[in-house]
mmCIF file of C-alpha atoms in Angstrom:
data_model
loop_
_atom_site.group_PDB
_atom_site.id
_atom_site.type_symbol
_atom_site.label_atom_id
_atom_site.label_comp_id
_atom_site.label_asym_id
_atom_site.label_seq_id
_atom_site.Cartn_x
_atom_site.Cartn_y
_atom_site.Cartn_z
ATOM 1 C CA MET A 1 -187.758 -119.775 70.220
ATOM 2 C CA SER A 2 -185.484 -117.279 69.557
ATOM 3 C CA ASP A 3 -185.978 -113.154 69.261
ATOM 4 C CA PRO A 4 -187.342 -111.837 65.864
ATOM 5 C CA THR A 5 -184.452 -110.376 63.915
ATOM 6 C CA TRP A 6 -185.336 -106.776 64.466
ATOM 7 C CA HIS A 7 -184.331 -107.482 68.412
ATOM 8 C CA PRO A 8 -182.798 -105.366 70.272
ATOM 9 C CA ASP A 9 -179.977 -107.717 71.044
ATOM 10 C CA ARG A 10 -180.295 -109.199 67.297
ATOM 11 C CA LEU A 11 -179.859 -106.332 65.965
ATOM 12 C CA ALA A 12 -176.696 -105.171 67.560
ATOM 13 C CA ALA A 13 -174.934 -108.360 66.753
ATOM 14 C CA ARG A 14 -175.403 -107.044 63.324
ATOM 15 C CA LEU A 15 -174.606 -103.112 63.730
ATOM 16 C CA PRO A 16 -170.934 -103.593 63.112
ATOM 17 C CA PHE A 17 -171.618 -105.436 59.638
ATOM 18 C CA LEU A 18 -174.312 -103.388 58.962
ATOM 19 C CA ARG A 19 -172.324 -99.642 59.263
ATOM 20 C CA ARG A 20 -169.705 -101.164 57.092
ATOM 21 C CA ARG A 21 -172.489 -102.019 54.833
ATOM 22 C CA ALA A 22 -173.355 -98.401 54.960
ATOM 23 C CA ARG A 23 -169.996 -97.108 53.895
ATOM 24 C CA LEU A 24 -169.541 -99.296 51.286
ATOM 25 C CA ALA A 25 -172.337 -97.952 49.749
ATOM 26 C CA ALA A 26 -171.243 -94.654 50.287
ATOM 27 C CA ALA A 27 -168.294 -95.071 48.691
ATOM 28 C CA THR A 28 -169.716 -96.799 46.072
ATOM 29 C CA ARG A 29 -172.098 -94.177 45.354
ATOM 30 C CA ALA A 30 -168.864 -91.562 45.670
ATOM 31 C CA PHE A 31 -166.885 -93.656 43.031
ATOM 32 C CA PHE A 32 -169.264 -93.612 40.434
ATOM 33 C CA THR A 33 -170.468 -90.409 40.788
ATOM 34 C CA ALA A 34 -167.109 -88.616 40.443
ATOM 35 C CA ARG A 35 -166.452 -90.540 36.961
ATOM 36 C CA GLY A 36 -169.853 -89.026 35.180
ATOM 37 C CA PHE A 37 -172.480 -92.109 36.092
ATOM 38 C CA MET A 38 -175.906 -91.591 36.665
ATOM 39 C CA GLU A 39 -177.764 -93.148 38.973
ATOM 40 C CA VAL A 40 -180.920 -94.398 37.899
ATOM 41 C CA GLU A 41 -183.753 -96.269 39.491
ATOM 42 C CA THR A 42 -185.888 -98.839 37.199
ATOM 43 C CA PRO A 43 -188.767 -100.473 37.730
ATOM 44 C CA TYR A 44 -189.414 -103.466 40.038
ATOM 45 C CA ALA A 45 -192.692 -105.390 38.614
ATOM 46 C CA VAL A 46 -192.488 -106.118 35.625
ATOM 47 C CA ALA A 47 -194.504 -107.431 32.581
ATOM 48 C CA THR A 48 -191.272 -109.868 31.971
ATOM 49 C CA PRO A 49 -188.744 -110.676 34.699
ATOM 50 C CA GLY A 50 -185.817 -112.073 32.274
ATOM 51 C CA GLU A 51 -185.658 -115.278 30.132
ATOM 52 C CA GLU A 52 -182.689 -117.173 32.283
ATOM 53 C CA VAL A 53 -183.375 -120.702 32.358
ATOM 54 C CA HIS A 54 -183.167 -122.030 36.181
ATOM 55 C CA LEU A 55 -183.981 -119.057 37.891
ATOM 56 C CA ARG A 56 -187.663 -118.158 39.419
ATOM 57 C CA ALA A 57 -189.725 -115.420 40.028
ATOM 58 C CA TYR A 58 -191.815 -113.796 42.201
ATOM 59 C CA ARG A 59 -195.303 -113.183 40.633
ATOM 60 C CA THR A 60 -197.496 -110.605 41.634
ATOM 61 C CA GLU A 61 -200.613 -108.234 39.947
ATOM 62 C CA ARG A 62 -201.427 -104.398 38.998
ATOM 63 C CA LEU A 63 -205.017 -103.566 39.141
ATOM 64 C CA HIS A 64 -205.706 -100.891 36.964
ATOM 65 C CA PRO A 65 -208.100 -98.032 37.333
ATOM 66 C CA ASP A 66 -210.425 -99.208 35.218
ATOM 67 C CA GLY A 67 -210.758 -102.870 36.526
ATOM 68 C CA ARG A 68 -207.968 -104.503 34.849
ATOM 69 C CA ALA A 69 -205.495 -107.123 36.000
ATOM 70 C CA GLU A 70 -202.380 -106.977 34.863
ATOM 71 C CA PRO A 71 -200.116 -110.073 35.839
ATOM 72 C CA GLN A 72 -196.152 -108.845 36.622
ATOM 73 C CA TRP A 73 -193.521 -109.692 38.175
ATOM 74 C CA LEU A 74 -190.563 -108.905 40.521
ATOM 75 C CA HIS A 75 -187.525 -108.711 38.337
ATOM 76 C CA THR A 76 -184.693 -111.361 38.459
ATOM 77 C CA SER A 77 -182.181 -108.426 37.432
ATOM 78 C CA PRO A 78 -182.645 -104.465 36.553
ATOM 79 C CA GLU A 79 -180.763 -105.289 32.994
ATOM 80 C CA PHE A 80 -183.494 -105.293 30.529
ATOM 81 C CA ALA A 81 -184.703 -101.452 31.430
ATOM 82 C CA MET A 82 -181.306 -100.398 32.143
ATOM 83 C CA LYS A 83 -180.222 -101.205 28.750
ATOM 84 C CA ARG A 84 -183.596 -99.353 27.277
ATOM 85 C CA LEU A 85 -181.960 -96.303 29.043
ATOM 86 C CA LEU A 86 -178.922 -96.736 27.531
ATOM 87 C CA ALA A 87 -180.695 -97.548 24.166
ATOM 88 C CA GLY A 88 -182.345 -93.790 24.831
ATOM 89 C CA GLY A 89 -179.288 -91.711 25.289
ATOM 90 C CA ALA A 90 -178.533 -91.905 29.031
ATOM 91 C CA GLY A 91 -174.683 -92.706 29.280
ATOM 92 C CA PRO A 92 -173.231 -94.493 31.903
ATOM 93 C CA VAL A 93 -175.545 -95.199 34.913
ATOM 94 C CA PHE A 94 -175.419 -97.362 37.566
ATOM 95 C CA GLN A 95 -178.198 -98.505 40.061
ATOM 96 C CA PHE A 96 -178.510 -99.761 43.791
ATOM 97 C CA ALA A 97 -181.287 -102.228 42.519
ATOM 98 C CA ARG A 98 -183.843 -104.826 45.012
ATOM 99 C CA VAL A 99 -184.215 -107.865 43.203
ATOM 100 C CA TRP A 100 -185.751 -110.705 43.608
ATOM 101 C CA ARG A 101 -185.351 -114.616 43.107
ATOM 102 C CA ASN A 102 -187.575 -117.042 44.487
ATOM 103 C CA GLY A 103 -186.689 -120.540 46.281
ATOM 104 C CA GLU A 104 -183.041 -119.131 47.276
ATOM 105 C CA ALA A 105 -181.585 -119.204 50.688
ATOM 106 C CA SER A 106 -178.542 -119.505 52.325
ATOM 107 C CA ALA A 107 -175.024 -118.689 53.423
ATOM 108 C CA LEU A 108 -174.414 -116.834 50.297
ATOM 109 C CA HIS A 109 -178.379 -116.637 48.455
ATOM 110 C CA ALA A 110 -181.175 -114.490 49.907
ATOM 111 C CA PRO A 111 -184.398 -114.716 48.016
ATOM 112 C CA GLU A 112 -184.727 -110.842 47.832
ATOM 113 C CA PHE A 113 -181.323 -108.919 47.643
ATOM 114 C CA THR A 114 -179.319 -105.924 46.549
ATOM 115 C CA MET A 115 -177.668 -105.820 42.670
ATOM 116 C CA LEU A 116 -175.331 -103.167 41.603
ATOM 117 C CA GLU A 117 -174.870 -102.919 38.861
ATOM 118 C CA TRP A 118 -173.563 -100.505 35.858
ATOM 119 C CA TYR A 119 -173.241 -99.776 32.272
ATOM 120 C CA THR A 120 -170.441 -98.066 30.218
ATOM 121 C CA PRO A 121 -170.913 -96.896 26.737
ATOM 122 C CA GLY A 122 -168.011 -97.872 24.436
ATOM 123 C CA ALA A 123 -166.236 -100.575 26.731
ATOM 124 C CA GLY A 124 -164.786 -103.621 25.914
ATOM 125 C CA MET A 125 -164.205 -105.808 28.258
ATOM 126 C CA ALA A 126 -160.193 -105.827 29.457
ATOM 127 C CA ALA A 127 -161.696 -101.666 29.888
ATOM 128 C CA LEU A 128 -164.573 -103.480 32.454
ATOM 129 C CA MET A 129 -162.461 -105.516 34.214
ATOM 130 C CA ASP A 130 -160.066 -101.980 35.006
ATOM 131 C CA GLN A 131 -162.996 -100.671 36.141
ATOM 132 C CA THR A 132 -163.819 -103.067 38.257
ATOM 133 C CA GLU A 133 -160.300 -103.520 39.532
ATOM 134 C CA ALA A 134 -160.101 -99.340 40.430
ATOM 135 C CA TYR A 135 -164.208 -99.856 42.046
ATOM 136 C CA PHE A 136 -162.349 -102.625 44.768
ATOM 137 C CA ARG A 137 -159.779 -101.071 45.636
ATOM 138 C CA ALA A 138 -161.491 -97.399 46.370
ATOM 139 C CA VAL A 139 -164.013 -99.284 48.222
ATOM 140 C CA LEU A 140 -162.246 -102.168 49.946
ATOM 141 C CA PRO A 141 -158.792 -102.650 52.024
ATOM 142 C CA PRO A 142 -155.825 -104.184 50.455
ATOM 143 C CA VAL A 143 -156.284 -107.322 52.439
ATOM 144 C CA VAL A 144 -159.618 -108.992 52.592
ATOM 145 C CA THR A 145 -160.705 -111.692 54.294
ATOM 146 C CA CYS A 146 -164.530 -113.814 53.916
ATOM 147 C CA ARG A 147 -165.360 -116.877 55.663
ATOM 148 C CA GLY A 148 -161.253 -117.896 56.403
ATOM 149 C CA VAL A 149 -160.367 -117.073 53.172
ATOM 150 C CA ARG A 150 -158.079 -114.305 52.787
ATOM 151 C CA THR A 151 -157.400 -112.435 49.394
ATOM 152 C CA ASP A 152 -154.569 -110.392 48.784
ATOM 153 C CA LEU A 153 -156.330 -107.087 46.299
ATOM 154 C CA SER A 154 -152.642 -106.512 44.869
ATOM 155 C CA ARG A 155 -153.281 -108.031 41.891
ATOM 156 C CA PHE A 156 -156.638 -109.959 39.946
ATOM 157 C CA GLU A 157 -156.074 -112.862 38.459
ATOM 158 C CA ARG A 158 -157.727 -113.057 34.636
ATOM 159 C CA LEU A 159 -158.124 -116.180 33.876
ATOM 160 C CA THR A 160 -160.379 -117.629 30.558
ATOM 161 C CA VAL A 161 -162.673 -120.564 30.976
ATOM 162 C CA ALA A 162 -160.616 -122.757 28.785
ATOM 163 C CA GLU A 163 -157.628 -122.345 30.877
ATOM 164 C CA ALA A 164 -159.033 -122.915 33.792
ATOM 165 C CA PHE A 165 -160.613 -126.065 32.919
ATOM 166 C CA ALA A 166 -157.355 -127.064 31.362
ATOM 167 C CA ARG A 167 -155.350 -126.560 34.269
ATOM 168 C CA TYR A 168 -158.059 -127.899 36.979
ATOM 169 C CA ALA A 169 -159.814 -129.967 35.002
ATOM 170 C CA GLY A 170 -157.996 -131.547 32.359
ATOM 171 C CA ALA A 171 -160.168 -130.668 29.693
ATOM 172 C CA ASP A 172 -160.730 -129.084 26.293
ATOM 173 C CA VAL A 173 -163.546 -127.960 26.867
ATOM 174 C CA LEU A 174 -163.995 -125.770 23.685
ATOM 175 C CA ALA A 175 -162.830 -128.719 21.579
ATOM 176 C CA ALA A 176 -166.000 -130.851 23.442
ATOM 177 C CA ALA A 177 -168.112 -128.212 23.495
ATOM 178 C CA GLY A 178 -171.821 -129.817 23.249
ATOM 179 C CA ASP A 179 -170.381 -133.066 23.608
ATOM 180 C CA ALA A 180 -171.065 -134.146 26.753
ATOM 181 C CA ALA A 181 -169.278 -137.504 26.434
ATOM 182 C CA ALA A 182 -166.502 -135.932 24.986
ATOM 183 C CA LEU A 183 -166.039 -133.596 27.726
ATOM 184 C CA ALA A 184 -166.263 -136.737 30.164
ATOM 185 C CA ALA A 185 -163.656 -138.602 28.673
ATOM 186 C CA ALA A 186 -161.351 -135.266 28.760
ATOM 187 C CA SER A 187 -161.873 -134.582 32.215
ATOM 188 C CA GLY A 188 -161.412 -138.001 33.698
ATOM 189 C CA ALA A 189 -165.743 -137.608 34.911
ATOM 190 C CA THR A 190 -168.056 -140.060 34.586
ATOM 191 C CA LEU A 191 -171.063 -139.049 32.629
ATOM 192 C CA ARG A 192 -174.506 -139.396 34.472
ATOM 193 C CA ALA A 193 -177.463 -140.545 33.094
ATOM 194 C CA GLY A 194 -179.134 -137.435 31.366
ATOM 195 C CA GLU A 195 -176.260 -135.402 32.072
ATOM 196 C CA THR A 196 -176.386 -132.802 28.558
ATOM 197 C CA TRP A 197 -172.569 -131.235 28.093
ATOM 198 C CA GLU A 198 -174.260 -128.270 30.376
ATOM 199 C CA ASP A 199 -175.191 -129.788 33.042
ATOM 200 C CA LEU A 200 -171.629 -131.266 32.950
ATOM 201 C CA PHE A 201 -169.917 -128.283 32.049
ATOM 202 C CA PHE A 202 -171.163 -126.536 35.196
ATOM 203 C CA ARG A 203 -170.977 -129.714 36.983
ATOM 204 C CA LEU A 204 -167.072 -129.281 36.839
ATOM 205 C CA LEU A 205 -167.255 -125.961 37.163
ATOM 206 C CA LEU A 206 -168.244 -125.990 40.818
ATOM 207 C CA GLU A 207 -166.587 -128.623 42.221
ATOM 208 C CA ARG A 208 -163.277 -128.235 39.839
ATOM 209 C CA VAL A 209 -162.482 -124.616 39.206
ATOM 210 C CA GLU A 210 -165.031 -122.149 41.219
ATOM 211 C CA PRO A 211 -163.180 -123.930 44.754
ATOM 212 C CA ARG A 212 -159.622 -123.180 43.357
ATOM 213 C CA ILE A 213 -160.030 -119.588 42.047
ATOM 214 C CA GLY A 214 -160.584 -116.371 43.526
ATOM 215 C CA ARG A 215 -158.908 -117.026 46.906
ATOM 216 C CA ALA A 216 -155.536 -115.894 47.149
ATOM 217 C CA TYR A 217 -155.767 -113.480 44.254
ATOM 218 C CA PRO A 218 -159.268 -112.273 42.658
ATOM 219 C CA THR A 219 -160.173 -114.191 39.724
ATOM 220 C CA PHE A 220 -161.877 -113.025 36.713
ATOM 221 C CA LEU A 221 -162.829 -115.996 34.829
ATOM 222 C CA THR A 222 -163.261 -115.139 31.151
ATOM 223 C CA HIS A 223 -164.120 -116.041 27.719
ATOM 224 C CA TRP A 224 -167.100 -118.340 28.060
ATOM 225 C CA PRO A 225 -168.184 -120.765 25.164
ATOM 226 C CA ALA A 226 -170.929 -119.730 22.906
ATOM 227 C CA ALA A 227 -173.707 -121.817 24.642
ATOM 228 C CA GLN A 228 -172.757 -120.000 28.171
ATOM 229 C CA ALA A 229 -173.362 -116.061 26.631
ATOM 230 C CA ALA A 230 -176.246 -115.653 27.588
ATOM 231 C CA LEU A 231 -176.792 -111.593 27.022
ATOM 232 C CA ALA A 232 -172.869 -110.902 25.931
ATOM 233 C CA ARG A 233 -171.603 -110.902 22.362
ATOM 234 C CA ARG A 234 -169.659 -113.298 20.727
ATOM 235 C CA ASP A 235 -166.240 -112.515 21.002
ATOM 236 C CA PRO A 236 -165.169 -111.233 17.451
ATOM 237 C CA ALA A 237 -161.796 -113.168 16.859
ATOM 238 C CA ASP A 238 -163.431 -116.544 18.728
ATOM 239 C CA PRO A 239 -166.748 -116.895 17.739
ATOM 240 C CA ARG A 240 -166.287 -120.160 20.053
ATOM 241 C CA VAL A 241 -166.187 -117.607 22.732
ATOM 242 C CA ALA A 242 -168.524 -115.153 24.198
ATOM 243 C CA GLU A 243 -167.313 -111.584 26.085
ATOM 244 C CA ARG A 244 -168.539 -112.485 29.453
ATOM 245 C CA PHE A 245 -166.832 -112.821 32.556
ATOM 246 C CA GLU A 246 -167.232 -113.669 35.774
ATOM 247 C CA LEU A 247 -165.927 -112.529 39.527
ATOM 248 C CA PHE A 248 -164.185 -114.467 42.413
ATOM 249 C CA VAL A 249 -163.189 -113.177 45.433
ATOM 250 C CA CYS A 250 -162.791 -114.786 49.021
ATOM 251 C CA GLY A 251 -164.063 -117.881 46.740
ATOM 252 C CA ILE A 252 -167.043 -116.477 46.163
ATOM 253 C CA GLU A 253 -168.323 -115.565 42.788
ATOM 254 C CA LEU A 254 -169.200 -111.936 43.199
ATOM 255 C CA ALA A 255 -169.917 -110.611 39.766
ATOM 256 C CA ASN A 256 -171.555 -111.708 36.129
ATOM 257 C CA ALA A 257 -170.270 -108.891 33.077
ATOM 258 C CA PHE A 258 -170.751 -109.108 29.427
ATOM 259 C CA VAL A 259 -169.694 -106.827 26.582
ATOM 260 C CA GLU A 260 -173.484 -106.595 25.787
ATOM 261 C CA LEU A 261 -175.022 -108.094 22.576
ATOM 262 C CA THR A 262 -176.834 -105.016 20.084
ATOM 263 C CA ASP A 263 -177.736 -107.222 17.290
ATOM 264 C CA ALA A 264 -181.957 -107.611 18.149
ATOM 265 C CA ALA A 265 -182.001 -110.648 15.544
ATOM 266 C CA GLU A 266 -179.253 -112.535 17.781
ATOM 267 C CA GLN A 267 -181.245 -111.554 21.135
ATOM 268 C CA ARG A 268 -184.326 -112.962 20.234
ATOM 269 C CA ALA A 269 -183.438 -115.695 19.017
ATOM 270 C CA ARG A 270 -181.577 -116.354 22.142
ATOM 271 C CA PHE A 271 -184.559 -115.751 23.928
ATOM 272 C CA LEU A 272 -186.673 -117.583 21.714
ATOM 273 C CA GLU A 273 -184.657 -121.087 22.737
ATOM 274 C CA ASP A 274 -183.813 -119.534 26.526
ATOM 275 C CA ARG A 275 -187.457 -119.763 27.103
ATOM 276 C CA ALA A 276 -188.223 -123.218 25.490
ATOM 277 C CA ARG A 277 -185.906 -125.203 27.706
ATOM 278 C CA ARG A 278 -187.485 -123.274 30.444
ATOM 279 C CA HIS A 279 -190.646 -124.401 29.931
ATOM 280 C CA ALA A 280 -189.691 -128.011 29.344
ATOM 281 C CA ILE A 281 -188.587 -128.328 32.645
ATOM 282 C CA GLY A 282 -191.903 -127.045 34.009
ATOM 283 C CA GLY A 283 -190.445 -123.470 34.584
ATOM 284 C CA GLU A 284 -193.442 -120.380 34.479
ATOM 285 C CA ASP A 285 -194.078 -118.109 31.124
ATOM 286 C CA TRP A 286 -194.315 -114.640 30.879
ATOM 287 C CA PRO A 287 -194.460 -112.201 27.724
ATOM 288 C CA LEU A 288 -191.594 -112.028 25.773
ATOM 289 C CA ASP A 289 -190.515 -108.653 26.053
ATOM 290 C CA GLU A 290 -191.002 -106.790 22.556
ATOM 291 C CA ASP A 291 -190.281 -103.369 23.813
ATOM 292 C CA PHE A 292 -186.722 -104.599 24.842
ATOM 293 C CA LEU A 293 -186.073 -105.866 21.729
ATOM 294 C CA ALA A 294 -187.231 -103.176 20.328
ATOM 295 C CA ALA A 295 -184.521 -100.747 22.213
ATOM 296 C CA LEU A 296 -182.154 -102.687 20.789
ATOM 297 C CA GLU A 297 -183.637 -102.318 16.916
ATOM 298 C CA PHE A 298 -183.496 -98.815 17.458
ATOM 299 C CA GLY A 299 -180.050 -98.963 18.609
ATOM 300 C CA LEU A 300 -177.920 -99.928 21.971
ATOM 301 C CA PRO A 301 -174.512 -98.631 21.565
ATOM 302 C CA GLN A 302 -172.156 -100.896 22.164
ATOM 303 C CA CYS A 303 -170.998 -101.190 25.702
ATOM 304 C CA ALA A 304 -170.356 -103.282 28.709
ATOM 305 C CA GLY A 305 -172.262 -103.893 31.502
ATOM 306 C CA ILE A 306 -172.068 -105.593 35.236
ATOM 307 C CA ALA A 307 -174.016 -107.456 38.079
ATOM 308 C CA LEU A 308 -172.877 -107.603 40.969
ATOM 309 C CA GLY A 309 -174.042 -108.859 44.473
ATOM 310 C CA PHE A 310 -174.050 -105.946 46.440
ATOM 311 C CA ASP A 311 -175.288 -107.906 49.894
ATOM 312 C CA ARG A 312 -171.987 -110.368 48.940
ATOM 313 C CA LEU A 313 -169.566 -107.704 48.451
ATOM 314 C CA ALA A 314 -170.632 -105.849 52.044
ATOM 315 C CA MET A 315 -170.137 -109.705 54.172
ATOM 316 C CA ILE A 316 -166.512 -110.090 51.872
ATOM 317 C CA ALA A 317 -166.089 -106.344 53.316
ATOM 318 C CA ALA A 318 -167.085 -106.722 56.950
ATOM 319 C CA ASP A 319 -166.096 -110.110 57.103
ATOM 320 C CA ALA A 320 -168.888 -111.389 57.685
ATOM 321 C CA ARG A 321 -169.865 -115.167 57.691
ATOM 322 C CA SER A 322 -173.550 -115.451 56.180
ATOM 323 C CA ILE A 323 -175.438 -112.788 54.112
ATOM 324 C CA GLY A 324 -178.170 -112.612 56.996
ATOM 325 C CA GLN A 325 -175.444 -110.192 58.417
ATOM 326 C CA VAL A 326 -175.354 -107.566 56.084
ATOM 327 C CA LEU A 327 -179.136 -107.484 56.018
ATOM 328 C CA TRP A 328 -181.249 -104.688 57.822
ATOM 329 C CA LEU A 329 -184.169 -107.238 58.690
ATOM 330 C CA PRO A 330 -182.953 -111.114 57.392
ATOM 331 C CA PRO A 331 -184.954 -113.794 56.980
ATOM 332 C CA ALA A 332 -184.647 -115.901 60.539
ATOM 333 C CA GLU A 333 -183.426 -118.764 58.027
ATOM 334 C CA LEU A 334 -180.334 -116.755 56.501
ATOM 335 C CA LEU A 335 -178.415 -115.845 60.261
#
């Protein structure tokens, strides 16, 4: 039986990575406060943890003084809460949030992890990418290495999903949107039994696109098909795509960002669609977040926001091989 992760010998092996993590956190706070952002803290136990179809949340319970028991969940993202603050007039905000996603554990996934999330009122997608580049150059050295991949931060590639699929999968993903057979034919893939367009889209993304991007240089993968908009608004110039990007560094997916959807009616329709899909595959149920929708109805300012996996960023900063090395007390299976 191995020693527990707090044992001096095991902690000593992680301390160089953890010291680098601490410096990274300090540099992050300095970067955002110098630019007029306010650090916020929002509740972790919530009535609605999110509406993502495939994420699994941790269930808990609040006991009221009068004896009532209220089901709650540990949130999977602080997004809904931070947007409420934006609607209330908080201005530019950032947060180091502990978040929980049940059933996840690997070299790059922990069931409890830290998400760095920030929102910039008035920003569009290009401005948010510029801001993200500035942040990376402020807190990381010019060249980083992680898990054997060396990435030069002197320039960042900006690549649309359509360009990436044309280059690496040989398919016009927008022309084939919603048609699994057409996407399979265009990409030369064999359509599996029961495979939907979304299933094939993500299979091609994982097998052909992601292994080729964010390696020599960081890559912003931008302008996702509208079906993958999540909480992003559609591009006014091309409604086939949403103003969303993901960021890859050292071959690792680090961040997901949106120019935020501010239309409450459209957001409600997307939530209801996601809930139906989650229930169809046996996902758990929770109340629709009416308070968040009320905040959108009241008026979310035009803004852009990004959620960045801070533990993964710490891995890159410290050249760690697994997420457990940058966690103070990781589950043993993560080391």
